[in-house]
Short mmCIF file of C-alpha atoms in Angstrom, two decimals:
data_model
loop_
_atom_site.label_atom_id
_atom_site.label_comp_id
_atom_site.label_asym_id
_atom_site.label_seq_id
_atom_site.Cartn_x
_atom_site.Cartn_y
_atom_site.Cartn_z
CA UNK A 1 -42.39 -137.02 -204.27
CA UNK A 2 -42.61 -138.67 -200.78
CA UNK A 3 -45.79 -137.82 -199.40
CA UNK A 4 -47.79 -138.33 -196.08
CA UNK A 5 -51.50 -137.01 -196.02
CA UNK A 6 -53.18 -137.44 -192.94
CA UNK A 7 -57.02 -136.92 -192.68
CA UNK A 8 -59.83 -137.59 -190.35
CA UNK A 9 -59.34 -135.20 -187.34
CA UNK A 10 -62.04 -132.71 -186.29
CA UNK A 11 -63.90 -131.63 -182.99
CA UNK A 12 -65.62 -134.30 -181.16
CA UNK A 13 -66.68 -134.57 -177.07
CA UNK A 14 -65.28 -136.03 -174.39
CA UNK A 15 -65.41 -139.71 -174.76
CA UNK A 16 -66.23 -139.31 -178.14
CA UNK A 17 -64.17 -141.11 -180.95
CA UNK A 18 -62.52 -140.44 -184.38
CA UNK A 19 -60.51 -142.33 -186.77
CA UNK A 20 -57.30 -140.93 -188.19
CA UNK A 21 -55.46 -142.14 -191.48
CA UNK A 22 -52.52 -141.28 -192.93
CA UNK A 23 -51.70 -142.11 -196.85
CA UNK A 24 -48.33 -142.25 -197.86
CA UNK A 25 -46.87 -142.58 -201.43
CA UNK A 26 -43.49 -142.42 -202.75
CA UNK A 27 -42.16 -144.86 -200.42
CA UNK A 28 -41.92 -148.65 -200.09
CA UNK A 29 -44.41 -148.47 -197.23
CA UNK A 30 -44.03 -152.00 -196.45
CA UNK A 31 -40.24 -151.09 -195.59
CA UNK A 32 -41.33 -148.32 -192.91
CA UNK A 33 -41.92 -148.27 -189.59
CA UNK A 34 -45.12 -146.13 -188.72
CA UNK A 35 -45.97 -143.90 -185.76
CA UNK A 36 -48.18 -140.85 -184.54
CA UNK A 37 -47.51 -138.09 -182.70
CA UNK A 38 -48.95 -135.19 -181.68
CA UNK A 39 -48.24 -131.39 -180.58
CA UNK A 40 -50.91 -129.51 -177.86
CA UNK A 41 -51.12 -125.76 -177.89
CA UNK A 42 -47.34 -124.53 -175.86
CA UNK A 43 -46.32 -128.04 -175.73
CA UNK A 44 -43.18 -130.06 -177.09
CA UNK A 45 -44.35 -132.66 -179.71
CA UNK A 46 -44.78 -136.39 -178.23
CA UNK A 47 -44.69 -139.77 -179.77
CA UNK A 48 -48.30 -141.56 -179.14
CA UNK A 49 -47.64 -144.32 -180.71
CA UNK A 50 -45.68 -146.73 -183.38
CA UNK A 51 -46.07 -149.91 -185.08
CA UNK A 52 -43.35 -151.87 -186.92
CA UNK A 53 -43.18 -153.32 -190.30
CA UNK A 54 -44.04 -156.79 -188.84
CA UNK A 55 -46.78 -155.28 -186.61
CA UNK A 56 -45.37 -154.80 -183.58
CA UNK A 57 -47.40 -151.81 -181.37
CA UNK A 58 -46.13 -149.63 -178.35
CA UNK A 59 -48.00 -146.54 -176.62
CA UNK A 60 -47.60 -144.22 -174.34
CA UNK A 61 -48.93 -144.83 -170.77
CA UNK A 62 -51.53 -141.87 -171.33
CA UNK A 63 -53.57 -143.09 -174.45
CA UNK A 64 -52.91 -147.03 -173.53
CA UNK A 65 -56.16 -148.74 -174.06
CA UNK A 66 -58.19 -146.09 -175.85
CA UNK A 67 -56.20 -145.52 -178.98
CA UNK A 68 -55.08 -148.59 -181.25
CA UNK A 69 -52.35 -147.82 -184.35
CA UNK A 70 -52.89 -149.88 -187.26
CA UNK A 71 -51.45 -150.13 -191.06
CA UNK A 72 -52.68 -151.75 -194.46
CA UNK A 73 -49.67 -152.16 -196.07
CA UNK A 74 -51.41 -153.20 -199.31
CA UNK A 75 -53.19 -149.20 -199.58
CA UNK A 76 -49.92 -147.82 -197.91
CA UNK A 77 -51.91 -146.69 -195.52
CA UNK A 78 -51.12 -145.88 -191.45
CA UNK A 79 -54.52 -145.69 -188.89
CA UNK A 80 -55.18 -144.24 -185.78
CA UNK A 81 -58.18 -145.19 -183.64
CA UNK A 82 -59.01 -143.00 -181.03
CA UNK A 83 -61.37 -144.29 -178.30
CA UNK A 84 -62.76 -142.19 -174.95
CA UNK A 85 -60.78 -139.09 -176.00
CA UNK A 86 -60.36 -136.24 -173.27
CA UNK A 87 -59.11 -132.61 -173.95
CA UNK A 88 -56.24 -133.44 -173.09
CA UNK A 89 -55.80 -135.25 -176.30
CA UNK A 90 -56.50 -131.67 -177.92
CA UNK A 91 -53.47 -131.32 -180.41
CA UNK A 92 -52.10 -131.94 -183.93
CA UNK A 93 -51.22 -135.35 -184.74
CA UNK A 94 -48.99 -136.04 -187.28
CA UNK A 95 -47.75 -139.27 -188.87
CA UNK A 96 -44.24 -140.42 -189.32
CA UNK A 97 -42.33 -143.13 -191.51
CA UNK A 98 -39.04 -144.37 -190.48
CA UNK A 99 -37.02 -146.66 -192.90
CA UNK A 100 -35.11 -148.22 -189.51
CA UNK A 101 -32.41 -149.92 -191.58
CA UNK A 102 -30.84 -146.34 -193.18
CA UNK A 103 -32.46 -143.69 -190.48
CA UNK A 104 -34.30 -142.13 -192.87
CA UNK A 105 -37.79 -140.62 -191.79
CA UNK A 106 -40.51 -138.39 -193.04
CA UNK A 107 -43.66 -136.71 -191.21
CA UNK A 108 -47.08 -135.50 -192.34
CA UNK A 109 -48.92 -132.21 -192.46
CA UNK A 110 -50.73 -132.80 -189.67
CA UNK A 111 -54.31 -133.18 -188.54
CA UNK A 112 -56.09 -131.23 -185.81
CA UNK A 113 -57.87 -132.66 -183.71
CA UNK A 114 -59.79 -131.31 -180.48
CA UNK A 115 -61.26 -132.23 -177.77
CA UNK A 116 -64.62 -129.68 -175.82
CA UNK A 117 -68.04 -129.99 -175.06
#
């Protein structure tokens, strides 16, 4: 019913770049707000990133000028772009809908991606 497929990780260098997307049905996407996060080998997962429905953006400190979130609300449709990447960007990322007005949220499969030369 509700789905959200993300697609477009894979193994790239360092400083290297790759474009995530994450498709979501069975939702009024419009109604969502949108965010990544992402979970490294042993570690906690961590939000990266979010936008709003009116397309409002925050990031964390660590990925601040190399990654910018973006959505097409008219292919429901939540992007990633990933700029200068380090290992220590090395994890799954996994996208998230929030329907702020009832608390309701939903995540994604997840999406490897990693980070070696």
């Amino acid at each position: 019913q509700v789905q959200l497929v993300e697609s477009g990780g894979g193994l790239v260098q360092p400083g290297g770049s790759l474009r995530l997307s994450c498709a979501a049905s069975g939702i009024i996407f419009s109604m969502y707000r949108m965010g990544w996060y992402r979970q490294a080998p042993g570690k906690q997962r961590e939000l990266v990133a979010t936008i709003a429905s009116g397309g409002g953006t925050d990031y964390i400190d660590s990925v601040k000028g190399r990654f910018t979130i973006s959505r097409d609300n008219a292919k429901n449709t939540l992007y990633l772009q990933m700029n200068s990447l380090k290992p220590e960007d090395t994890a799954v990322y996994y996208c998230k809908a929030t329907w702020v007005s009832y608390g309701e949220n939903y995540w994604g499969q997840g999406t490897q991606v990693t980070v070696s030369s």
